[in-house]
Coordinates of C-alpha atoms in Angstrom, one line a residue:
Chain A
M21 CA 0.0 0.0 0.0
S22 CA 1.5 3.3 -1.0
D23 CA 1.9 6.2 1.5
S24 CA -0.7 8.3 -0.2
T25 CA -3.2 5.5 0.1
V26 CA -2.4 5.3 3.8
E27 CA -2.9 9.0 4.2
L28 CA -6.2 9.0 2.3
S29 CA -7.5 6.1 4.3
R30 CA -6.9 7.8 7.6
A31 CA -9.6 10.2 8.9
Q32 CA -8.8 13.9 9.4
W33 CA -10.5 16.7 11.3
G34 CA -13.2 18.2 9.0
S35 CA -12.4 21.8 10.1
R36 CA -10.0 23.9 12.0
F37 CA -12.7 24.7 14.5
G38 CA -13.3 20.9 15.1
F39 CA -9.6 20.3 15.9
L40 CA -9.5 23.3 18.3
M41 CA -12.7 22.2 20.1
A42 CA -11.4 18.7 20.3
M43 CA -8.2 19.9 22.0
L44 CA -10.1 22.1 24.4
G45 CA -12.7 19.5 25.1
A46 CA -10.1 17.0 25.9
M47 CA -8.2 19.2 28.3
V48 CA -11.1 20.9 30.1
G49 CA -12.3 18.6 32.8
A50 CA -13.8 18.5 36.2
G51 CA -10.6 19.8 37.7
N52 CA -11.0 23.2 35.9
I53 CA -14.3 23.7 37.6
W54 CA -13.8 22.7 41.2
R55 CA -10.0 22.7 41.7
F56 CA -8.5 25.6 39.9
P57 CA -10.5 28.4 41.6
Y58 CA -9.8 27.0 45.0
V59 CA -6.1 26.3 44.4
T60 CA -5.7 29.9 43.1
G61 CA -7.4 31.4 46.2
E62 CA -5.4 29.2 48.6
S63 CA -2.0 29.8 46.9
G64 CA -1.8 33.6 46.7
G65 CA -4.5 34.6 44.3
G66 CA -3.0 37.0 41.8
A67 CA 0.5 36.0 42.7
F68 CA -0.4 32.4 42.0
I69 CA -2.0 33.3 38.7
L70 CA 1.2 35.1 37.7
A71 CA 3.3 32.1 38.5
Y72 CA 0.8 29.8 36.7
F73 CA 0.9 32.1 33.6
V74 CA 4.7 32.1 33.5
L75 CA 4.8 28.3 33.7
L76 CA 2.1 27.9 31.0
L77 CA 4.3 29.9 28.7
I78 CA 7.6 28.1 29.4
L79 CA 6.3 24.5 29.9
A80 CA 2.8 23.8 28.8
I81 CA 2.7 25.6 25.5
P82 CA 6.1 24.2 24.3
G83 CA 5.2 20.8 25.6
L84 CA 1.8 20.6 23.9
I85 CA 3.3 21.9 20.6
A86 CA 5.8 19.1 20.8
E87 CA 3.2 16.4 21.5
V88 CA 0.8 17.6 18.7
G89 CA 3.8 17.8 16.3
F90 CA 4.9 14.3 17.2
G91 CA 1.4 13.1 16.4
R92 CA 1.2 14.7 13.0
Y93 CA 4.8 13.7 12.2
A94 CA 4.0 10.1 12.9
G95 CA 0.4 10.2 11.6
Q96 CA -0.3 7.2 13.9
G97 CA -1.5 6.4 17.5
V98 CA 0.9 6.2 20.4
I99 CA 2.6 2.9 19.7
G100 CA 3.0 3.7 16.0
A101 CA 4.4 7.1 16.9
F102 CA 7.0 5.6 19.2
R103 CA 7.9 3.1 16.4
E104 CA 8.5 6.1 14.1
G105 CA 10.4 8.0 16.8
V106 CA 12.7 5.5 18.6
S107 CA 15.3 3.2 17.2
S108 CA 15.0 0.3 19.7
R109 CA 12.3 -2.3 19.6
G110 CA 11.9 -2.3 23.4
L111 CA 11.5 1.4 23.5
V112 CA 8.4 1.2 21.4
G113 CA 7.1 -0.2 24.7
L114 CA 6.9 3.4 25.9
G115 CA 3.8 3.6 23.8
V116 CA 2.4 0.7 25.9
V117 CA 3.1 2.8 29.0
V118 CA 1.0 5.7 27.6
L119 CA -1.7 3.2 26.7
V120 CA -1.8 1.5 30.1
V121 CA -1.9 4.8 31.9
N122 CA -4.8 6.0 29.7
V123 CA -6.8 2.9 30.2
A124 CA -6.2 3.0 34.0
L125 CA -7.1 6.7 34.1
M126 CA -10.3 6.2 32.1
S127 CA -11.3 3.2 34.3
Y128 CA -11.7 5.5 37.3
Y129 CA -12.6 8.7 35.4
S130 CA -15.7 7.0 33.8
P131 CA -17.4 6.6 37.2
V132 CA -16.8 10.4 37.8
V133 CA -18.4 11.2 34.5
G134 CA -21.2 8.9 35.6
W135 CA -21.8 11.2 38.6
T136 CA -22.0 14.2 36.4
L137 CA -24.4 12.4 34.1
Y138 CA -26.6 11.4 37.0
Y139 CA -26.7 15.0 38.2
A140 CA -27.3 16.4 34.7
V141 CA -30.3 14.1 34.3
H142 CA -31.7 15.1 37.6
A143 CA -31.1 18.8 36.7
L144 CA -33.2 18.2 33.6
M145 CA -35.9 16.5 35.8
G146 CA -35.9 19.5 38.1
T147 CA -35.0 17.4 41.1
F148 CA -32.7 20.0 42.7
T149 CA -35.4 22.7 42.9
A150 CA -38.2 20.3 44.0
G151 CA -39.7 20.7 47.5
G152 CA -38.0 18.6 50.2
F153 CA -34.8 18.0 48.3
E154 CA -31.9 17.0 50.6
P155 CA -28.6 17.3 48.8
A156 CA -26.5 15.3 51.3
A157 CA -28.9 12.5 51.5
F158 CA -29.3 12.5 47.7
W159 CA -25.5 12.3 47.2
D160 CA -25.0 9.6 49.9
G161 CA -27.9 7.6 48.5
F162 CA -26.4 7.7 45.1
R163 CA -22.9 6.8 46.2
A164 CA -24.2 3.9 48.4
S165 CA -26.2 2.4 45.5
A166 CA -24.2 -0.1 43.5
A167 CA -27.0 -0.1 40.9
L168 CA -26.7 3.7 40.4
T169 CA -22.9 4.1 40.5
I170 CA -22.2 1.1 38.3
G171 CA -25.3 1.9 36.2
T172 CA -24.1 5.5 35.5
H173 CA -20.5 4.2 34.8
T174 CA -22.1 1.7 32.3
A175 CA -24.2 4.4 30.7
T176 CA -21.1 6.6 30.4
M177 CA -19.0 4.0 28.7
A178 CA -22.0 3.2 26.4
L179 CA -22.2 6.8 25.4
V180 CA -18.5 7.1 24.9
G181 CA -18.6 4.0 22.8
A182 CA -21.5 5.3 20.7
V183 CA -19.7 8.6 19.9
L184 CA -16.4 6.9 19.1
Y185 CA -18.1 4.3 17.0
L186 CA -19.2 7.0 14.7
G187 CA -15.6 7.9 14.0
I188 CA -13.5 11.1 14.2
R189 CA -15.6 13.4 12.0
R190 CA -19.2 12.0 12.5
G191 CA -18.7 11.2 16.2
V192 CA -16.0 13.1 18.1
E193 CA -15.9 16.3 16.0
R194 CA -19.7 16.6 15.8
L195 CA -20.0 16.4 19.6
V196 CA -17.2 18.8 20.6
I197 CA -18.1 21.6 18.2
Y198 CA -21.4 21.9 20.2
A199 CA -20.4 20.6 23.6
V200 CA -17.4 22.9 24.2
P201 CA -19.0 26.2 23.2
G202 CA -22.1 25.0 25.2
L203 CA -20.0 24.6 28.3
V204 CA -18.5 28.0 27.9
L205 CA -21.9 29.6 27.3
A206 CA -23.3 27.9 30.4
L207 CA -20.4 29.2 32.5
V208 CA -20.8 32.7 31.1
A209 CA -24.5 32.7 31.9
I210 CA -23.8 31.5 35.5
T211 CA -21.1 34.1 35.8
I212 CA -23.5 36.9 35.0
R213 CA -26.0 35.6 37.6
A214 CA -23.3 34.9 40.2
L215 CA -21.8 38.4 40.0
T216 CA -25.2 39.9 40.8
L217 CA -25.6 38.0 44.1
E218 CA -25.2 39.6 47.5
G219 CA -21.8 38.6 48.8
A220 CA -20.3 37.8 45.4
A221 CA -17.5 40.2 46.0
D222 CA -16.1 38.0 48.8
G223 CA -15.7 35.1 46.3
L224 CA -13.8 37.3 43.9
A225 CA -11.6 38.7 46.7
F226 CA -10.8 35.1 47.8
T227 CA -9.7 34.0 44.4
F228 CA -8.2 37.1 42.9
G229 CA -6.7 38.9 46.0
V230 CA -3.0 39.1 45.7
D231 CA -0.6 37.8 48.4
W232 CA 2.8 38.5 46.9
S233 CA 4.7 36.7 49.7
K234 CA 3.4 33.4 48.3
L235 CA 5.6 33.9 45.2
A236 CA 8.6 33.4 47.4
L237 CA 7.4 30.0 48.6
G238 CA 8.5 26.9 46.8
Q239 CA 5.2 25.3 47.5
T240 CA 3.4 27.9 45.4
W241 CA 5.5 27.1 42.4
I242 CA 5.1 23.3 42.9
T243 CA 1.4 23.7 43.2
A244 CA 1.4 25.9 40.0
L245 CA 3.5 23.3 38.2
G246 CA 1.1 20.5 39.2
Q247 CA -1.9 22.6 38.0
V248 CA -0.1 23.5 34.7
L249 CA 1.0 20.0 33.8
F250 CA -2.1 18.1 35.0
S251 CA -4.8 20.5 33.9
T252 CA -3.4 20.9 30.4
G253 CA -3.1 17.1 29.8
L254 CA 0.4 17.4 28.6
G255 CA 2.0 14.1 27.6
W256 CA -1.0 11.9 28.2
G257 CA -1.2 10.8 24.5
I258 CA -4.3 12.8 23.9
A259 CA -2.6 15.7 22.0
L260 CA -0.5 13.2 20.1
T261 CA -3.6 11.3 19.0
V262 CA -5.6 14.5 18.2
G263 CA -2.5 15.7 16.3
S264 CA -2.3 12.5 14.3
Y265 CA -5.6 13.4 12.6
L266 CA -4.4 17.0 11.8
P267 CA -4.2 17.8 8.1
D268 CA -0.8 18.7 6.6
Y269 CA -1.7 22.3 5.8
D270 CA -2.9 23.0 9.3
D271 CA -1.0 25.0 11.9
I272 CA 0.4 23.3 15.1
P273 CA 1.9 26.0 17.4
I274 CA -1.2 28.2 17.7
G275 CA -3.9 25.6 17.7
G276 CA -2.1 22.8 19.5
G277 CA -0.1 25.0 21.9
V278 CA -1.3 28.6 22.5
F279 CA -5.1 28.2 22.1
T280 CA -5.3 24.8 23.9
V281 CA -3.3 26.0 26.9
I282 CA -4.7 29.5 27.3
G283 CA -8.2 28.4 26.3
N284 CA -8.1 25.6 28.9
S285 CA -6.9 28.0 31.6
S286 CA -9.6 30.5 30.6
V287 CA -12.3 27.9 31.4
G288 CA -10.7 27.6 34.9
I289 CA -10.7 31.3 35.3
L290 CA -14.3 31.5 34.0
A291 CA -15.2 28.9 36.6
A292 CA -13.7 31.1 39.3
F293 CA -15.9 33.9 38.2
A294 CA -18.9 31.7 37.9
I295 CA -18.7 29.4 41.0
F296 CA -16.8 31.2 43.7
P297 CA -19.1 34.2 44.0
I298 CA -21.9 31.7 44.6
V299 CA -19.8 29.7 47.1
F300 CA -19.2 32.8 49.1
A301 CA -22.6 34.4 48.7
F302 CA -24.1 31.3 50.3
D303 CA -21.3 30.7 52.8
L304 CA -20.2 27.3 51.5
D305 CA -16.8 25.8 52.2
P306 CA -14.6 26.6 49.2
A307 CA -12.2 23.7 50.0
S308 CA -14.8 20.9 49.7
G309 CA -13.8 19.8 46.1
A310 CA -16.2 17.1 44.8
S311 CA -18.7 17.6 47.5
L312 CA -18.8 21.3 46.7
T313 CA -20.2 20.4 43.3
F314 CA -22.5 17.5 44.4
V315 CA -23.7 18.6 47.8
S316 CA -23.1 22.3 48.4
L317 CA -24.1 23.8 45.1
P318 CA -27.4 21.9 44.8
Q319 CA -28.4 23.5 48.1
V320 CA -27.9 26.9 46.5
F321 CA -29.8 26.6 43.3
P322 CA -33.3 26.4 44.9
Q323 CA -32.5 29.7 46.7
M324 CA -31.7 31.5 43.5
A325 CA -34.3 33.1 41.3
G326 CA -34.6 30.8 38.2
G327 CA -32.8 28.1 40.1
L328 CA -34.0 25.4 37.8
L329 CA -32.3 27.1 34.8
W330 CA -29.0 27.7 36.7
A331 CA -28.9 24.1 38.0
L332 CA -29.5 22.8 34.5
L333 CA -26.8 25.0 32.9
F334 CA -24.3 24.1 35.6
F335 CA -24.8 20.4 35.6
V336 CA -25.2 19.9 31.9
G337 CA -22.1 22.1 31.4
F338 CA -20.2 20.1 34.0
F339 CA -21.2 16.9 32.2
F340 CA -20.0 18.2 28.9
A341 CA -16.6 19.1 30.4
A342 CA -16.2 15.6 31.9
F343 CA -17.6 13.7 28.9
T344 CA -15.6 15.4 26.2
S345 CA -12.4 14.6 28.1
A346 CA -13.6 11.0 28.5
I347 CA -14.2 10.7 24.7
L348 CA -10.7 11.9 23.9
I349 CA -8.9 9.9 26.6
T350 CA -10.6 6.7 25.2
E351 CA -9.8 7.7 21.7
V352 CA -6.1 7.3 22.5
S353 CA -6.5 3.6 23.0
V354 CA -9.0 3.2 20.1
T355 CA -6.7 4.9 17.6
T356 CA -3.7 2.9 18.7
L357 CA -5.3 -0.5 19.0
S358 CA -7.2 -0.3 15.7
E359 CA -3.8 0.4 14.0
E360 CA -1.9 -2.3 15.9
T361 CA -4.4 -5.1 15.7
A362 CA -6.4 -6.8 13.0
F363 CA -9.6 -5.3 14.5
S364 CA -11.6 -2.7 12.6
R365 CA -12.1 0.7 14.4
E366 CA -15.7 -0.3 15.2
Q367 CA -14.6 -3.6 16.8
T368 CA -11.8 -1.8 18.7
V369 CA -14.3 0.7 20.1
V370 CA -16.3 -2.2 21.5
V371 CA -13.3 -4.0 22.9
V372 CA -11.7 -0.9 24.5
C373 CA -14.9 0.5 25.9
G374 CA -15.8 -3.0 27.2
A375 CA -12.4 -3.4 28.9
I376 CA -12.6 0.1 30.5
W377 CA -16.1 -0.6 31.7
L378 CA -15.0 -3.9 33.3
L379 CA -11.9 -2.4 34.9
G380 CA -13.9 0.6 36.1
I381 CA -16.5 -1.4 38.1
P382 CA -14.3 -1.6 41.3
S383 CA -13.8 2.2 41.2
A384 CA -17.5 2.7 40.6
Y385 CA -18.4 0.5 43.5
W386 CA -15.6 1.0 46.1
P387 CA -14.6 4.6 46.9
T388 CA -11.3 3.3 48.4
V389 CA -10.3 1.7 45.1
F390 CA -11.2 5.0 43.3
G391 CA -9.1 7.0 45.8
F392 CA -6.1 4.6 45.5
L393 CA -6.1 4.6 41.7
D394 CA -6.6 8.3 41.5
F395 CA -3.5 8.9 43.8
V396 CA -1.3 6.3 42.0
F397 CA -2.1 7.1 38.4
G398 CA -2.7 10.8 39.0
N399 CA 0.6 11.4 40.8
F400 CA 2.8 8.7 39.3
G401 CA 1.2 7.3 36.1
L402 CA 0.4 10.6 34.3
P403 CA 3.9 12.1 34.9
L404 CA 5.3 8.7 33.7
A405 CA 3.3 9.0 30.4
T406 CA 4.4 12.6 30.0
L407 CA 8.1 11.5 30.5
A408 CA 7.6 8.8 28.0
I409 CA 6.3 11.1 25.3
I410 CA 8.4 14.2 25.9
G411 CA 11.4 12.0 26.6
A412 CA 11.0 10.2 23.2
I413 CA 10.7 13.6 21.5
G414 CA 13.6 15.2 23.3
W415 CA 16.0 12.3 23.4
A416 CA 15.1 9.8 20.6
L417 CA 13.4 11.8 17.8
G418 CA 15.2 15.1 18.5
P419 CA 13.4 18.4 19.1
E420 CA 15.2 20.2 16.3
R421 CA 14.2 17.6 13.7
L422 CA 10.5 17.8 14.8
R423 CA 10.7 21.7 14.9
V424 CA 12.0 22.1 11.4
L425 CA 10.2 19.3 9.7
E426 CA 6.8 19.4 11.3
I427 CA 6.1 22.2 13.8
N428 CA 7.2 25.2 11.7
R429 CA 5.5 23.8 8.5
N430 CA 2.4 25.7 7.8
A431 CA 2.7 27.3 11.2
G432 CA 0.8 30.4 12.2
L433 CA 3.5 31.2 14.7
Y434 CA 7.3 30.6 14.3
V435 CA 8.8 28.4 17.0
P436 CA 12.4 29.4 17.6
S437 CA 15.3 27.0 18.5
V438 CA 15.1 28.1 22.2
W439 CA 12.1 25.6 22.3
N440 CA 14.5 22.7 21.9
P441 CA 16.1 22.7 25.4
L442 CA 12.7 23.3 27.0
V443 CA 11.5 20.0 25.5
R444 CA 14.8 18.1 26.0
Y445 CA 15.7 19.1 29.5
V446 CA 13.3 21.4 31.3
I447 CA 10.0 19.5 31.0
P448 CA 11.5 16.0 31.8
L449 CA 13.4 17.4 34.8
V450 CA 10.3 19.2 36.1
M451 CA 8.2 16.0 35.8
L452 CA 10.9 14.0 37.6
G453 CA 11.0 16.6 40.3
I454 CA 7.2 16.5 40.8
V455 CA 7.2 12.7 41.1
A456 CA 10.1 12.8 43.5
N457 CA 8.2 15.4 45.6
Y458 CA 5.1 13.2 45.7
A459 CA 7.1 10.1 46.6
W460 CA 9.0 12.0 49.4
A461 CA 5.8 13.6 50.8
N462 CA 4.1 10.1 51.0
F463 CA 7.2 8.0 51.7
G464 CA 6.3 4.5 52.8
T465 CA 2.6 4.7 52.4
P466 CA 0.7 2.0 50.3
Q467 CA -0.1 4.7 47.8
M468 CA 3.5 5.7 47.4
I469 CA 4.6 2.0 47.1
G470 CA 1.8 1.5 44.5
G471 CA 2.9 4.6 42.6
V472 CA 6.6 3.6 42.5
A473 CA 5.5 0.1 41.4
V474 CA 3.6 1.7 38.5
F475 CA 6.5 4.1 37.7
V476 CA 9.0 1.2 37.5
G477 CA 6.8 -1.8 36.6
V478 CA 4.8 -0.4 33.7
P479 CA 7.8 0.6 31.6
V480 CA 9.5 -2.7 32.3
F481 CA 6.3 -4.5 31.2
G482 CA 6.0 -2.3 28.1
Y483 CA 9.7 -2.8 27.2
A484 CA 9.5 -6.6 27.5
L485 CA 6.1 -6.8 25.6
M486 CA 7.2 -4.7 22.7
S487 CA 10.7 -6.4 22.5
F488 CA 8.8 -9.6 22.0
L489 CA 6.1 -8.4 19.7
E490 CA 8.3 -6.2 17.5
G491 CA 10.8 -9.1 17.2
R492 CA 8.0 -11.3 16.0
R493 CA 6.7 -8.7 13.6
D494 CA 10.2 -8.3 12.1
R495 CA 10.6 -12.0 11.7
L496 CA 7.2 -12.3 10.0
A497 CA 8.1 -9.4 7.7
E498 CA 11.4 -11.2 6.8
D499 CA 9.6 -14.5 6.1
E500 CA 7.1 -12.7 3.9
A501 CA 9.9 -11.0 2.0
R502 CA 11.7 -14.3 1.3
Chain B
M113 CA -23.2 45.0 42.9
P114 CA -22.2 48.0 45.0
A115 CA -20.0 45.7 47.0
M116 CA -17.9 45.1 43.8
L117 CA -16.8 48.7 44.0
G118 CA -15.3 48.0 47.4
L119 CA -12.9 45.4 46.0
S120 CA -9.3 46.3 46.5
L121 CA -7.1 47.5 43.6
D122 CA -5.1 44.3 43.5
V123 CA -8.2 42.2 43.1
W124 CA -9.3 44.5 40.2
A125 CA -5.8 44.3 38.7
T126 CA -5.7 40.5 38.8
M127 CA -9.2 40.2 37.3
L128 CA -8.2 42.6 34.5
F129 CA -5.0 40.7 33.9
C130 CA -7.1 37.5 33.7
V131 CA -9.6 39.0 31.3
V132 CA -6.9 40.3 29.0
A133 CA -4.3 37.5 29.3
F134 CA -6.7 34.5 29.3
F135 CA -10.1 35.5 27.8
G136 CA -8.6 38.1 25.5
V137 CA -5.8 36.0 24.2
S138 CA -8.0 32.9 23.7
I139 CA -10.6 34.8 21.7
W140 CA -8.1 36.7 19.7
V141 CA -6.1 33.5 18.9
L142 CA -9.3 31.6 18.0
F143 CA -10.3 34.3 15.4
Y144 CA -6.7 34.8 14.3
T145 CA -6.2 31.1 13.5
L146 CA -9.6 30.7 11.9
R147 CA -8.8 33.7 9.7
Q148 CA -5.5 32.1 8.8
E149 CA -7.2 28.9 7.8
D150 CA -9.6 30.9 5.5
K151 CA -6.6 32.6 3.9
K152 CA -4.9 29.2 3.3
L153 CA -8.1 27.7 1.8
A154 CA -8.5 30.8 -0.4
L155 CA -4.9 30.5 -1.7
I156 CA -5.3 26.8 -2.4
E157 CA -8.5 27.4 -4.3
T158 CA -7.2 30.3 -6.4
D159 CA -3.5 29.4 -6.8
G160 CA -3.8 25.6 -6.4
D161 CA -0.9 25.5 -4.0
L162 CA 0.4 27.0 -0.7
D163 CA 3.9 28.1 0.5
T164 CA 4.5 25.9 3.5
Y165 CA 7.3 27.7 5.3
S166 CA 8.0 31.2 6.5
P167 CA 11.4 32.7 5.5
R168 CA 12.9 32.0 8.9
A169 CA 11.4 28.5 9.1
L170 CA 12.7 27.7 5.5
R171 CA 16.2 28.9 6.5
D172 CA 16.1 26.6 9.6
L173 CA 15.0 23.7 7.3
R174 CA 17.9 24.4 4.9
H175 CA 20.4 24.5 7.8
W176 CA 19.1 21.2 9.1
I177 CA 19.4 19.6 5.7
E178 CA 23.0 20.9 5.4
A179 CA 23.8 19.5 8.8
H180 CA 22.5 16.1 7.8
P181 CA 24.3 15.1 4.6
N182 CA 23.9 11.4 5.2
P183 CA 21.2 10.2 2.7
A184 CA 20.6 7.2 5.0
H185 CA 19.1 9.5 7.7
P186 CA 15.4 8.6 7.8
D187 CA 14.1 12.2 7.3
V188 CA 16.7 13.7 4.9
Q189 CA 14.8 12.9 1.7
T190 CA 11.5 14.1 3.3
A191 CA 13.2 17.3 4.3
R192 CA 14.6 17.9 0.8
T193 CA 11.2 17.3 -0.7
L194 CA 9.5 19.7 1.7
Y195 CA 12.2 22.3 1.0
N196 CA 12.0 22.0 -2.7
D197 CA 8.2 21.9 -2.8
C198 CA 8.1 25.1 -0.9
V199 CA 10.7 26.8 -3.1
N200 CA 8.9 25.7 -6.3
T201 CA 5.5 26.9 -5.0
L202 CA 7.0 30.3 -4.0
K203 CA 8.4 30.7 -7.5
A204 CA 5.3 29.4 -9.3
T205 CA 2.7 31.4 -7.4
D206 CA 2.0 35.2 -7.2
R207 CA 0.3 35.4 -3.8
H208 CA 1.8 33.8 -0.7
F209 CA 0.6 32.9 2.8
Y210 CA 3.8 34.1 4.5
D211 CA 5.5 37.5 4.1
W212 CA 8.0 36.7 1.3
S213 CA 9.6 39.5 -0.6
A214 CA 10.4 39.1 -4.3
A215 CA 14.1 39.4 -3.5
E216 CA 13.9 36.6 -1.0
I217 CA 12.1 34.3 -3.4
E218 CA 14.5 35.2 -6.2
S219 CA 17.5 34.2 -4.0
L220 CA 16.1 30.7 -3.3
D221 CA 17.3 27.6 -5.0
T222 CA 16.2 24.0 -4.7
I223 CA 18.5 21.5 -3.0

């Protein structure tokens, strides 16, 4: 099969807007809505935002440009991309690392999307504004019911599978071009209402007040680093996969880098404007994370004029944020496995979604399993995937090669050579530093042991697996050639 | 709303920074990149081809090719093709996506 036939047979984004919304939809998730505003307020407000902004510019934007560029350069999913980028058979196993981390991440993220689905459906039914509604009892009842938690997890994976089954253009793109603007519009509408509440100013003062002394604290910068690297989804394989569907004439630095990073952060800032004035106007605890969303805010909507509408906008928007991320996280495995196996894309969707559904049942049922996996894969697995991708670009493929051949081709923004050391040295060192910090802070705990086991064990597994499979593949190719 | 007026200057300054640096940049970049795509599509429709590198980016590509003379390198042939395609397009078309001067185009040669 000729190269041109391969290219023609692979789907591409139908429009620039579709690609941009896919990147944004993938990166904007639950964390933007409940975590970012709180972390900002706790870590120095304006001073934290400044630190965060600087790190976005020097780490997240260059990193995402590299990952999207690698995806388009290879024109394949994660394992195929590593095959293009590294010279050793075993190192192709770094693609397996990214795949394992994505599947594990999605296995416990799907139940969370299920929570948002459950609340979105109840918002549509008007449950939160009905008389006698008890938010805490409603939440506890939901979490205690295996039928509901596993049922919503099942519904989530069925919906994810349905969208992915339709393909990149008819499924993913068609969803994100409506869902992402819908989320932003919902947050804008809530912001307008929230800013007119009595006491809203306290929420703004909490989030945006400036404590310059926090800039001198190492912890502020570590927190900002964590927020930058985790909220932008750098190195998870999503940007690589989305980039692999990017047409040749399209730009990478602006769409894949600047817009994705600043747009994603803008949603976090917008959430701060939308949610925290409500939190302070109704005297809620800003540090309560998930329960802020599922227990505290539902108390507030009935007290607001037009509460049914605001609850609907908030929970449907929240579901969109979580669901679009779930779609793109799962797409990483679907793209890769449909290329690496004899299954069609449709068969792969069924297999991948079925496997994630099965693996996600323990997280849906037992909160302790969910908490353990979230800690292990959130703090060790995701940085490992980032190290695998950025390490492969920086040390195997070479950043200069990627920059001149792919990133600056048809670019809307010239990427200078100063980008090379950022990708080769700075991002990997920062990721290693973050992992070491987590390991040190939780030294000896089961979570830390589990995290280190993942950090060491998954690459060894990937290396051994791909050494075997690639060797077999080469032998088969030689036999065919003879 | 009157309480908003009581917010301190640093809160207002941070909010203004966020509006400009995040919302402003996002919206501007979104429209800028969509306009660029329209321009590219228009060029492809009218001229049938598109210059793929800016002057600086094409210089970088040439330097990379010159630094990798080994034809066995996996990307050398691709790089030469990309370079030559861009040069040929620049010479064959009147309107360009990037800011190329006539003198710059005149000085280009294929590799």
